[in-house]
Amino acid sequence: MNHSLTFYIDRKSFLHSRNPLTKLTVTLTLMTAGFASPWPWAPFAMFFAFILPLAIIGRVATPFLKALAAMYLPFAFFLFLIHGFFHPASDDELLRIWIFSVQESALLYAAKTAGQVLVMLSSCVLLFLTTHPGRLMQDLQRRGLHWSIPYIVCSTLQILPLIRQRVRTILEAQQSRGLDTGGSLMARFKSLLPLVGPLFYGIMLDVEDRALALESRAVMRKGSRSFLVEIPDPAGERVFRYCCLTIMVGMIGLRTWQVMTSLWYR
Amino acid sequence: MGLASSVKRDFTSVTWALIPLAICINIVVGQIASALKLPIYIDTIGTILVAIVCGPWAGALTGALSNIIWGLFAPGALPFFPVAAWIGFIAGWCGIWGLYKTWWKVIIAGLIIALTTPFIATPIVVYVYGGVEGSGASLITGVLIKSGMKISSAAFYKNLMVEPLDKIPSALIAWVLAKQMPARFISRFPRVENFAA
């Protein structure tokens, strides 16, 4: 199995040894808190108060910050570019550069969104850095998730490196036969089919093999399964998950109530 | 045909074998497109293919899981899983409506997919991302906001402009691939009658 595809880094830490569902619950709670908070700066505070320390506890702070920066910074750039400079002129203008007017309300909106997305992306990155997707899937299947979801997620992650290898082979083979992968837009569009075609028919042969294998292993049969690896789930974590769930429901309820009343009194 | 039997019909062992590979096609072709510096994503070919040969429910599952798996290495894609599910679902219905019989009907199918996805994608991109994606196409949204549109309408019209450029070629490629399969293979898929003449 190739782990280099996903973020997962195998280390011994407090976070790595928690139950996968507990980590998923914490991730969802953090995301809910980020989106339900009425204050624009709260998500940033959450990031520095909870998520970053958790990354340090999980001993993945460096890869965490690197992965986050690669994803988050381009988004934040476009967010502040669009909302900073592309709003039509209005009363709360802060400054004006040529035809571009920068406004307080638009910047606050961008900041609020930037905070929410920061919490969402960082908590997901942290979850995937410290939790192997296979382990998360197995734990969910043990709790009653339909077998198809873990099967699809895990087999896709296993096949993907092989397919990527095949793409490289096809690309090199077609280029050695004179396929031009540069040039005008139309030329590049045309070079798409000689690449996708062979890839696809190779994959189709795999489908046949895999279908036979699935049938012979009785994958679609009903009933419970036994698992090779036991995933520990201490009682303390179970209580902790229920607390998170209560907080989450409370936050969603409170936010809904706030929005409803503000609409009512308008 | 009841809902349960319609769902059940889509999922045979061939469908289960095809879905992970279709998700790989989505991801890999998406990467080829960006390697060739094509101005479109075309990252839904596998989803539309499953929808053509296995029906709307299998298409929806492929789309949703495709984004979730993509989310394992690019979490920004996660919130868009309902959009991908919708693409698979509506593409499957286009098959039931007989739109994968000739090439010009496939263009109509691509158009239907492209014109309905903004209704799902816009609320997500506005609520989660403030209407902005981390790509150059967001500048279109910016220009529309500058022209006096609300953020949500700007994001909606931007999607409406960009989607047909992406979904019509995707539907055509997926259809050509499905049509070109060897006959003995085609007969194993649950929705043969939707695309084979």
Short mmCIF file of C-alpha atoms in Angstrom, two decimals:
data_model
loop_
_atom_site.label_atom_id
_atom_site.label_comp_id
_atom_site.label_asym_id
_atom_site.label_seq_id
_atom_site.Cartn_x
_atom_site.Cartn_y
_atom_site.Cartn_z
CA MET A 1 0.00 0.00 0.00
CA ASN A 2 1.20 3.47 -0.84
CA HIS A 3 0.62 6.06 1.87
CA SER A 4 2.36 8.94 0.14
CA LEU A 5 -0.88 9.85 -1.70
CA THR A 6 -2.70 11.17 1.31
CA PHE A 7 -1.42 13.42 4.06
CA TYR A 8 -1.09 10.64 6.62
CA ILE A 9 2.22 10.57 8.50
CA ASP A 10 2.83 7.56 10.74
CA ARG A 11 4.09 8.85 14.09
CA LYS A 12 3.62 7.93 17.71
CA SER A 13 1.62 10.68 19.39
CA PHE A 14 -1.37 11.36 21.60
CA LEU A 15 -3.44 12.32 18.53
CA HIS A 16 -2.41 9.28 16.46
CA SER A 17 -3.56 6.85 19.13
CA ARG A 18 -7.05 8.35 19.59
CA ASN A 19 -10.04 6.56 18.10
CA PRO A 20 -10.67 7.73 14.48
CA LEU A 21 -14.32 8.59 15.16
CA THR A 22 -13.30 10.80 18.11
CA LYS A 23 -10.96 12.73 15.81
CA LEU A 24 -13.65 13.01 13.15
CA THR A 25 -16.12 14.32 15.76
CA VAL A 26 -13.62 16.93 17.00
CA THR A 27 -12.98 18.01 13.37
CA LEU A 28 -16.70 18.44 12.74
CA THR A 29 -17.17 20.31 16.03
CA LEU A 30 -14.33 22.72 15.16
CA MET A 31 -15.79 23.27 11.67
CA THR A 32 -19.27 23.88 13.08
CA ALA A 33 -17.86 26.33 15.61
CA GLY A 34 -15.98 28.15 12.83
CA PHE A 35 -19.06 28.55 10.69
CA ALA A 36 -21.60 29.16 13.48
CA SER A 37 -19.59 31.84 15.26
CA PRO A 38 -21.15 35.30 14.91
CA TRP A 39 -17.79 37.09 15.47
CA PRO A 40 -15.52 37.40 12.42
CA TRP A 41 -12.29 37.01 14.43
CA ALA A 42 -13.35 33.94 16.46
CA PRO A 43 -12.20 31.36 13.84
CA PHE A 44 -8.67 32.82 13.83
CA ALA A 45 -8.61 32.63 17.62
CA MET A 46 -9.78 29.01 17.39
CA PHE A 47 -6.97 28.21 14.99
CA PHE A 48 -4.27 29.55 17.31
CA ALA A 49 -5.89 28.34 20.54
CA PHE A 50 -6.92 24.80 19.54
CA ILE A 51 -5.87 23.60 16.09
CA LEU A 52 -2.22 24.70 16.02
CA PRO A 53 -1.52 23.35 19.55
CA LEU A 54 -3.20 20.07 18.53
CA ALA A 55 -0.88 19.86 15.52
CA ILE A 56 2.09 20.32 17.87
CA ILE A 57 0.73 17.64 20.24
CA GLY A 58 0.30 15.35 17.21
CA ARG A 59 3.99 16.00 16.28
CA VAL A 60 3.02 17.04 12.76
CA ALA A 61 3.33 20.85 13.06
CA THR A 62 5.79 21.33 10.15
CA PRO A 63 3.97 19.22 7.50
CA PHE A 64 0.69 20.67 8.84
CA LEU A 65 1.78 24.26 8.22
CA LYS A 66 3.34 23.42 4.84
CA ALA A 67 0.23 21.62 3.50
CA LEU A 68 -2.05 24.30 4.88
CA ALA A 69 -0.04 27.16 3.38
CA ALA A 70 0.01 25.51 -0.07
CA MET A 71 -3.80 25.26 -0.08
CA TYR A 72 -4.87 28.23 1.96
CA LEU A 73 -2.66 31.08 0.73
CA PRO A 74 -3.81 31.04 -2.96
CA PHE A 75 -7.43 30.99 -1.80
CA ALA A 76 -6.90 33.81 0.70
CA PHE A 77 -5.14 35.85 -2.02
CA PHE A 78 -8.11 35.60 -4.39
CA LEU A 79 -10.61 36.15 -1.57
CA PHE A 80 -9.06 39.44 -0.48
CA LEU A 81 -8.39 40.47 -4.10
CA ILE A 82 -12.05 40.01 -5.11
CA HIS A 83 -13.65 41.41 -1.97
CA GLY A 84 -10.98 44.03 -1.42
CA PHE A 85 -10.94 45.60 -4.86
CA PHE A 86 -13.95 44.46 -6.87
CA HIS A 87 -16.87 45.83 -4.87
CA PRO A 88 -18.76 48.76 -6.40
CA ALA A 89 -18.23 52.08 -4.60
CA SER A 90 -20.38 52.75 -1.52
CA ASP A 91 -20.49 54.85 1.67
CA ASP A 92 -18.04 52.92 3.84
CA GLU A 93 -15.15 53.35 1.43
CA LEU A 94 -11.76 53.20 3.17
CA LEU A 95 -9.54 54.18 0.25
CA ARG A 96 -9.65 54.44 -3.49
CA ILE A 97 -7.02 53.25 -5.99
CA TRP A 98 -7.79 54.31 -9.57
CA ILE A 99 -11.19 52.65 -10.31
CA PHE A 100 -10.95 50.24 -7.36
CA SER A 101 -12.70 51.09 -4.13
CA VAL A 102 -11.74 49.32 -0.90
CA GLN A 103 -14.54 49.07 1.66
CA GLU A 104 -14.77 48.18 5.31
CA SER A 105 -17.85 45.93 5.09
CA ALA A 106 -16.46 43.93 2.15
CA LEU A 107 -13.12 43.47 3.92
CA LEU A 108 -14.88 42.29 7.10
CA TYR A 109 -16.86 39.81 5.02
CA ALA A 110 -13.62 38.54 3.43
CA ALA A 111 -12.00 38.24 6.85
CA LYS A 112 -14.93 36.27 8.24
CA THR A 113 -14.85 33.89 5.26
CA ALA A 114 -11.06 33.60 5.47
CA GLY A 115 -11.35 32.57 9.12
CA GLN A 116 -14.04 29.99 8.45
CA VAL A 117 -12.10 28.43 5.59
CA LEU A 118 -8.91 28.45 7.69
CA VAL A 119 -10.64 26.46 10.44
CA MET A 120 -12.25 24.09 7.93
CA LEU A 121 -9.06 23.36 5.95
CA SER A 122 -6.73 23.21 8.95
CA SER A 123 -8.94 20.85 10.98
CA CYS A 124 -9.31 18.54 7.95
CA VAL A 125 -5.56 18.58 7.23
CA LEU A 126 -4.88 17.77 10.88
CA LEU A 127 -7.41 14.91 10.83
CA PHE A 128 -5.90 13.37 7.69
CA LEU A 129 -2.32 13.90 8.90
CA THR A 130 -2.95 11.90 12.05
CA THR A 131 -5.58 9.40 10.87
CA HIS A 132 -5.04 6.79 8.20
CA PRO A 133 -8.10 6.82 5.88
CA GLY A 134 -8.22 3.00 5.94
CA ARG A 135 -8.39 3.00 9.73
CA LEU A 136 -11.12 5.64 9.80
CA MET A 137 -13.12 3.68 7.23
CA GLN A 138 -12.72 0.39 9.10
CA ASP A 139 -13.86 1.99 12.34
CA LEU A 140 -16.93 3.48 10.62
CA GLN A 141 -17.74 0.14 8.97
CA ARG A 142 -17.54 -1.59 12.35
CA ARG A 143 -20.14 0.94 13.58
CA GLY A 144 -22.54 0.11 10.75
CA LEU A 145 -21.45 2.06 7.65
CA HIS A 146 -22.35 0.18 4.45
CA TRP A 147 -19.39 -1.92 3.22
CA SER A 148 -19.34 -0.15 -0.16
CA ILE A 149 -17.99 3.18 1.15
CA PRO A 150 -14.84 1.75 2.84
CA TYR A 151 -14.35 -0.58 -0.11
CA ILE A 152 -14.47 2.27 -2.66
CA VAL A 153 -12.31 4.66 -0.62
CA CYS A 154 -9.64 2.09 0.18
CA SER A 155 -9.45 0.48 -3.27
CA THR A 156 -9.29 3.88 -5.00
CA LEU A 157 -6.37 4.88 -2.79
CA GLN A 158 -4.62 1.62 -3.66
CA ILE A 159 -5.26 1.77 -7.42
CA LEU A 160 -4.42 5.45 -7.89
CA PRO A 161 -0.59 5.09 -7.76
CA LEU A 162 -0.78 2.25 -10.32
CA ILE A 163 -2.97 4.33 -12.64
CA ARG A 164 -0.63 7.29 -12.29
CA GLN A 165 2.27 5.04 -13.26
CA ARG A 166 0.27 3.90 -16.30
CA VAL A 167 -0.46 7.51 -17.31
CA ARG A 168 3.26 8.25 -17.25
CA THR A 169 3.94 5.19 -19.44
CA ILE A 170 1.23 6.16 -21.95
CA LEU A 171 2.38 9.79 -22.04
CA GLU A 172 5.98 8.76 -22.74
CA ALA A 173 4.92 6.17 -25.33
CA GLN A 174 2.73 8.65 -27.22
CA GLN A 175 5.35 11.39 -27.05
CA SER A 176 7.97 9.02 -28.48
CA ARG A 177 5.56 8.41 -31.36
CA GLY A 178 5.41 12.14 -31.97
CA LEU A 179 2.42 13.29 -29.93
CA ASP A 180 2.68 17.01 -29.33
CA THR A 181 1.59 17.95 -25.82
CA GLY A 182 2.37 21.63 -26.33
CA GLY A 183 1.33 24.15 -28.95
CA SER A 184 -2.00 25.85 -29.49
CA LEU A 185 -5.07 25.27 -27.37
CA MET A 186 -6.72 23.18 -30.08
CA ALA A 187 -3.58 21.03 -30.46
CA ARG A 188 -3.51 20.39 -26.72
CA PHE A 189 -7.19 19.44 -26.77
CA LYS A 190 -6.49 17.01 -29.61
CA SER A 191 -3.66 15.39 -27.65
CA LEU A 192 -6.12 14.57 -24.87
CA LEU A 193 -7.81 11.65 -26.63
CA PRO A 194 -4.67 9.57 -27.47
CA LEU A 195 -3.84 9.83 -23.76
CA VAL A 196 -7.27 9.12 -22.30
CA GLY A 197 -8.15 6.33 -24.76
CA PRO A 198 -5.39 3.78 -23.94
CA LEU A 199 -5.68 4.60 -20.24
CA PHE A 200 -9.39 3.93 -20.33
CA TYR A 201 -9.27 0.59 -22.14
CA GLY A 202 -6.52 -0.65 -19.85
CA ILE A 203 -8.73 0.30 -16.91
CA MET A 204 -11.73 -1.48 -18.44
CA LEU A 205 -9.80 -4.76 -18.50
CA ASP A 206 -9.13 -4.25 -14.79
CA VAL A 207 -12.85 -3.74 -14.18
CA GLU A 208 -13.59 -7.21 -15.52
CA ASP A 209 -10.92 -8.83 -13.32
CA ARG A 210 -12.02 -6.94 -10.26
CA ALA A 211 -15.69 -7.77 -10.81
CA LEU A 212 -14.81 -11.46 -10.90
CA ALA A 213 -12.71 -11.12 -7.75
CA LEU A 214 -15.55 -9.32 -5.94
CA GLU A 215 -18.03 -12.01 -6.91
CA SER A 216 -15.76 -14.86 -5.86
CA ARG A 217 -15.12 -13.22 -2.47
CA ALA A 218 -18.83 -12.71 -1.72
CA VAL A 219 -18.41 -8.99 -1.09
CA MET A 220 -22.10 -8.28 -1.60
CA ARG A 221 -23.29 -10.86 0.93
CA LYS A 222 -25.32 -9.61 3.91
CA GLY A 223 -24.37 -10.08 7.57
CA SER A 224 -21.65 -8.86 9.90
CA ARG A 225 -17.93 -9.06 9.18
CA SER A 226 -14.98 -9.77 11.42
CA PHE A 227 -11.95 -7.51 11.27
CA LEU A 228 -8.27 -8.29 11.33
CA VAL A 229 -7.28 -5.23 13.36
CA GLU A 230 -9.06 -4.15 16.54
CA ILE A 231 -9.43 -0.38 16.95
CA PRO A 232 -9.59 0.62 20.64
CA ASP A 233 -12.45 2.87 21.74
CA PRO A 234 -12.18 3.70 25.47
CA ALA A 235 -15.30 4.80 27.40
CA GLY A 236 -13.76 8.22 28.08
CA GLU A 237 -13.62 8.99 24.37
CA ARG A 238 -17.22 7.91 23.95
CA VAL A 239 -18.34 10.39 26.64
CA PHE A 240 -16.15 13.05 25.05
CA ARG A 241 -17.83 12.46 21.66
CA TYR A 242 -21.28 12.91 23.18
CA CYS A 243 -20.10 16.21 24.74
CA CYS A 244 -18.85 17.36 21.31
CA LEU A 245 -22.14 16.34 19.73
CA THR A 246 -24.11 18.32 22.34
CA ILE A 247 -21.92 21.39 21.78
CA MET A 248 -22.36 21.05 18.02
CA VAL A 249 -26.15 20.76 18.18
CA GLY A 250 -26.22 23.67 20.67
CA MET A 251 -24.16 25.91 18.38
CA ILE A 252 -26.26 25.11 15.31
CA GLY A 253 -29.46 25.69 17.32
CA LEU A 254 -28.22 28.99 18.76
CA ARG A 255 -27.08 30.26 15.37
CA THR A 256 -30.35 29.26 13.68
CA TRP A 257 -32.29 31.02 16.45
CA GLN A 258 -30.17 34.18 16.04
CA VAL A 259 -30.67 34.22 12.27
CA MET A 260 -34.41 33.57 12.59
CA THR A 261 -34.94 36.36 15.14
CA SER A 262 -32.85 38.83 13.14
CA LEU A 263 -35.03 38.09 10.11
CA TRP A 264 -38.18 38.43 12.26
CA TYR A 265 -37.32 41.89 13.62
CA ARG A 266 -36.14 43.32 10.33
CA MET B 1 -40.40 0.72 -10.97
CA GLY B 2 -40.09 1.55 -7.26
CA LEU B 3 -37.26 3.65 -5.84
CA ALA B 4 -35.59 0.76 -4.02
CA SER B 5 -35.53 -1.52 -7.04
CA SER B 6 -34.35 1.38 -9.24
CA VAL B 7 -31.43 1.94 -6.85
CA LYS B 8 -30.71 -1.76 -6.58
CA ARG B 9 -30.68 -2.16 -10.35
CA ASP B 10 -27.73 0.21 -10.74
CA PHE B 11 -25.45 -1.74 -8.41
CA THR B 12 -24.12 -5.02 -9.76
CA SER B 13 -20.65 -6.43 -9.08
CA VAL B 14 -19.47 -4.75 -12.32
CA THR B 15 -20.66 -1.40 -10.95
CA TRP B 16 -18.75 -1.94 -7.70
CA ALA B 17 -15.65 -2.85 -9.68
CA LEU B 18 -16.02 0.17 -11.98
CA ILE B 19 -16.58 2.91 -9.35
CA PRO B 20 -13.04 3.02 -7.81
CA LEU B 21 -11.52 3.01 -11.29
CA ALA B 22 -13.89 5.76 -12.46
CA ILE B 23 -12.81 7.88 -9.48
CA CYS B 24 -9.19 7.32 -10.53
CA ILE B 25 -10.15 8.45 -14.06
CA ASN B 26 -11.64 11.65 -12.58
CA ILE B 27 -8.51 12.42 -10.63
CA VAL B 28 -5.96 11.40 -13.26
CA VAL B 29 -7.69 13.05 -16.24
CA GLY B 30 -8.11 16.18 -14.13
CA GLN B 31 -4.36 16.12 -13.64
CA ILE B 32 -3.65 15.45 -17.35
CA ALA B 33 -5.85 18.44 -18.22
CA SER B 34 -3.88 20.67 -15.91
CA ALA B 35 -0.59 19.21 -17.24
CA LEU B 36 -1.70 20.08 -20.78
CA LYS B 37 -2.67 23.53 -19.39
CA LEU B 38 -6.22 23.18 -20.69
CA PRO B 39 -8.46 25.99 -19.43
CA ILE B 40 -11.07 23.49 -18.11
CA TYR B 41 -11.08 20.99 -15.25
CA ILE B 42 -12.74 17.98 -16.99
CA ASP B 43 -12.54 16.14 -13.67
CA THR B 44 -15.98 14.50 -13.98
CA ILE B 45 -15.45 12.15 -16.97
CA GLY B 46 -15.39 9.06 -14.74
CA THR B 47 -18.53 10.17 -12.91
CA ILE B 48 -20.45 10.80 -16.15
CA LEU B 49 -19.18 7.49 -17.54
CA VAL B 50 -20.54 5.56 -14.54
CA ALA B 51 -23.82 7.48 -14.89
CA ILE B 52 -24.06 6.50 -18.57
CA VAL B 53 -23.34 2.79 -18.13
CA CYS B 54 -24.69 2.16 -14.59
CA GLY B 55 -27.41 4.78 -14.05
CA PRO B 56 -28.11 7.84 -11.83
CA TRP B 57 -27.68 6.28 -8.38
CA ALA B 58 -24.30 4.77 -9.18
CA GLY B 59 -23.35 8.08 -10.83
CA ALA B 60 -24.32 10.05 -7.72
CA LEU B 61 -22.32 7.74 -5.43
CA THR B 62 -19.28 7.97 -7.72
CA GLY B 63 -19.44 11.75 -7.75
CA ALA B 64 -19.84 12.12 -3.99
CA LEU B 65 -17.06 9.68 -3.12
CA SER B 66 -14.83 11.14 -5.81
CA ASN B 67 -14.87 14.52 -4.07
CA ILE B 68 -14.48 12.93 -0.65
CA ILE B 69 -11.41 10.97 -1.79
CA TRP B 70 -10.04 14.05 -3.53
CA GLY B 71 -10.63 15.78 -0.21
CA LEU B 72 -8.16 13.42 1.46
CA PHE B 73 -5.35 15.25 -0.31
CA ALA B 74 -7.09 18.56 -1.11
CA PRO B 75 -9.68 19.21 1.65
CA GLY B 76 -10.94 22.27 -0.23
CA ALA B 77 -12.87 19.88 -2.53
CA LEU B 78 -14.83 18.31 0.36
CA PRO B 79 -17.70 20.84 0.62
CA PHE B 80 -18.45 20.35 -3.10
CA PHE B 81 -19.40 16.69 -2.80
CA PRO B 82 -23.16 17.40 -3.28
CA VAL B 83 -22.30 19.12 -6.59
CA ALA B 84 -20.39 16.08 -7.85
CA ALA B 85 -23.19 13.79 -6.66
CA TRP B 86 -25.71 15.90 -8.55
CA ILE B 87 -23.60 15.75 -11.73
CA GLY B 88 -23.59 11.93 -11.57
CA PHE B 89 -27.29 11.82 -10.76
CA ILE B 90 -28.52 14.15 -13.51
CA ALA B 91 -26.10 12.58 -16.03
CA GLY B 92 -27.72 9.22 -15.23
CA TRP B 93 -31.20 10.61 -15.78
CA CYS B 94 -30.09 12.02 -19.14
CA GLY B 95 -29.42 8.38 -20.02
CA ILE B 96 -32.90 7.30 -18.96
CA TRP B 97 -34.28 10.14 -21.12
CA GLY B 98 -32.39 8.64 -24.07
CA LEU B 99 -29.79 11.41 -24.48
CA TYR B 100 -26.81 9.09 -25.05
CA LYS B 101 -27.97 7.75 -28.40
CA THR B 102 -26.37 10.23 -30.84
CA TRP B 103 -23.62 12.84 -30.51
CA TRP B 104 -25.84 15.92 -30.69
CA LYS B 105 -28.10 14.58 -27.97
CA VAL B 106 -24.99 14.10 -25.82
CA ILE B 107 -24.30 17.83 -26.23
CA ILE B 108 -27.83 18.46 -24.90
CA ALA B 109 -27.06 16.15 -21.97
CA GLY B 110 -23.84 18.10 -21.30
CA LEU B 111 -25.82 21.33 -21.42
CA ILE B 112 -28.44 19.99 -18.98
CA ILE B 113 -25.66 18.97 -16.57
CA ALA B 114 -23.95 22.35 -16.98
CA LEU B 115 -27.09 24.45 -16.53
CA THR B 116 -28.36 22.61 -13.43
CA THR B 117 -25.10 22.36 -11.43
CA PRO B 118 -24.85 26.12 -10.66
CA PHE B 119 -28.03 25.80 -8.55
CA ILE B 120 -26.18 23.35 -6.25
CA ALA B 121 -22.69 24.83 -6.55
CA THR B 122 -23.53 28.51 -5.95
CA PRO B 123 -24.97 28.23 -2.40
CA ILE B 124 -21.91 26.17 -1.39
CA VAL B 125 -19.32 28.44 -2.93
CA VAL B 126 -21.02 31.54 -1.47
CA TYR B 127 -21.65 30.19 2.03
CA VAL B 128 -18.35 28.35 2.47
CA TYR B 129 -15.91 30.33 0.31
CA GLY B 130 -17.45 33.80 0.05
CA GLY B 131 -18.08 33.23 -3.67
CA VAL B 132 -14.40 32.86 -4.51
CA GLU B 133 -12.41 29.81 -5.62
CA GLY B 134 -8.64 29.88 -5.54
CA SER B 135 -8.30 30.16 -9.32
CA GLY B 136 -8.17 32.79 -12.05
CA ALA B 137 -11.80 32.12 -12.99
CA SER B 138 -12.76 33.97 -9.80
CA LEU B 139 -11.83 37.19 -11.58
CA ILE B 140 -15.05 36.75 -13.62
CA THR B 141 -16.95 36.75 -10.31
CA GLY B 142 -14.97 39.86 -9.33
CA VAL B 143 -15.91 41.74 -12.50
CA LEU B 144 -19.58 40.81 -12.02
CA ILE B 145 -19.50 42.04 -8.40
CA LYS B 146 -17.87 45.27 -9.60
CA SER B 147 -20.69 45.72 -12.10
CA GLY B 148 -23.10 45.91 -9.17
CA MET B 149 -24.22 42.31 -8.76
CA LYS B 150 -24.69 40.66 -5.38
CA ILE B 151 -22.01 38.11 -4.47
CA SER B 152 -24.45 35.20 -4.86
CA SER B 153 -25.71 36.26 -8.31
CA ALA B 154 -22.16 36.98 -9.47
CA ALA B 155 -21.04 33.48 -8.42
CA PHE B 156 -24.13 31.99 -10.05
CA TYR B 157 -23.60 33.67 -13.43
CA LYS B 158 -19.88 32.88 -13.35
CA ASN B 159 -20.76 29.18 -12.90
CA LEU B 160 -23.34 29.40 -15.65
CA MET B 161 -20.70 30.79 -18.02
CA VAL B 162 -17.90 28.38 -17.11
CA GLU B 163 -19.79 25.09 -16.65
CA PRO B 164 -20.88 24.43 -20.30
CA LEU B 165 -17.23 24.75 -21.41
CA ASP B 166 -16.38 21.99 -18.95
CA LYS B 167 -19.40 19.67 -18.97
CA ILE B 168 -20.13 19.43 -22.72
CA PRO B 169 -16.61 18.15 -23.62
CA SER B 170 -16.69 15.89 -20.51
CA ALA B 171 -20.02 14.33 -21.53
CA LEU B 172 -18.78 13.86 -25.12
CA ILE B 173 -15.52 12.17 -24.02
CA ALA B 174 -17.34 9.91 -21.54
CA TRP B 175 -19.87 8.95 -24.22
CA VAL B 176 -17.19 8.19 -26.85
CA LEU B 177 -15.36 6.00 -24.32
CA ALA B 178 -18.57 4.15 -23.38
CA LYS B 179 -19.54 3.61 -27.04
CA GLN B 180 -16.11 2.30 -28.01
CA MET B 181 -16.10 -0.53 -25.48
CA PRO B 182 -16.10 -4.06 -26.88
CA ALA B 183 -19.63 -5.49 -27.24
CA ARG B 184 -19.09 -8.48 -24.94
CA PHE B 185 -18.12 -6.01 -22.24
CA ILE B 186 -20.92 -3.50 -22.79
CA SER B 187 -23.55 -6.19 -22.16
CA ARG B 188 -22.42 -6.58 -18.55
CA PHE B 189 -23.42 -3.06 -17.47
CA PRO B 190 -26.80 -2.47 -15.82
CA ARG B 191 -27.88 0.36 -18.17
CA VAL B 192 -26.85 -1.01 -21.57
CA GLU B 193 -30.06 0.12 -23.25
CA ASN B 194 -29.31 3.79 -22.42
CA PHE B 195 -26.26 4.13 -24.66
CA ALA B 196 -25.81 1.08 -26.90
CA ALA B 197 -27.67 1.30 -30.19
#
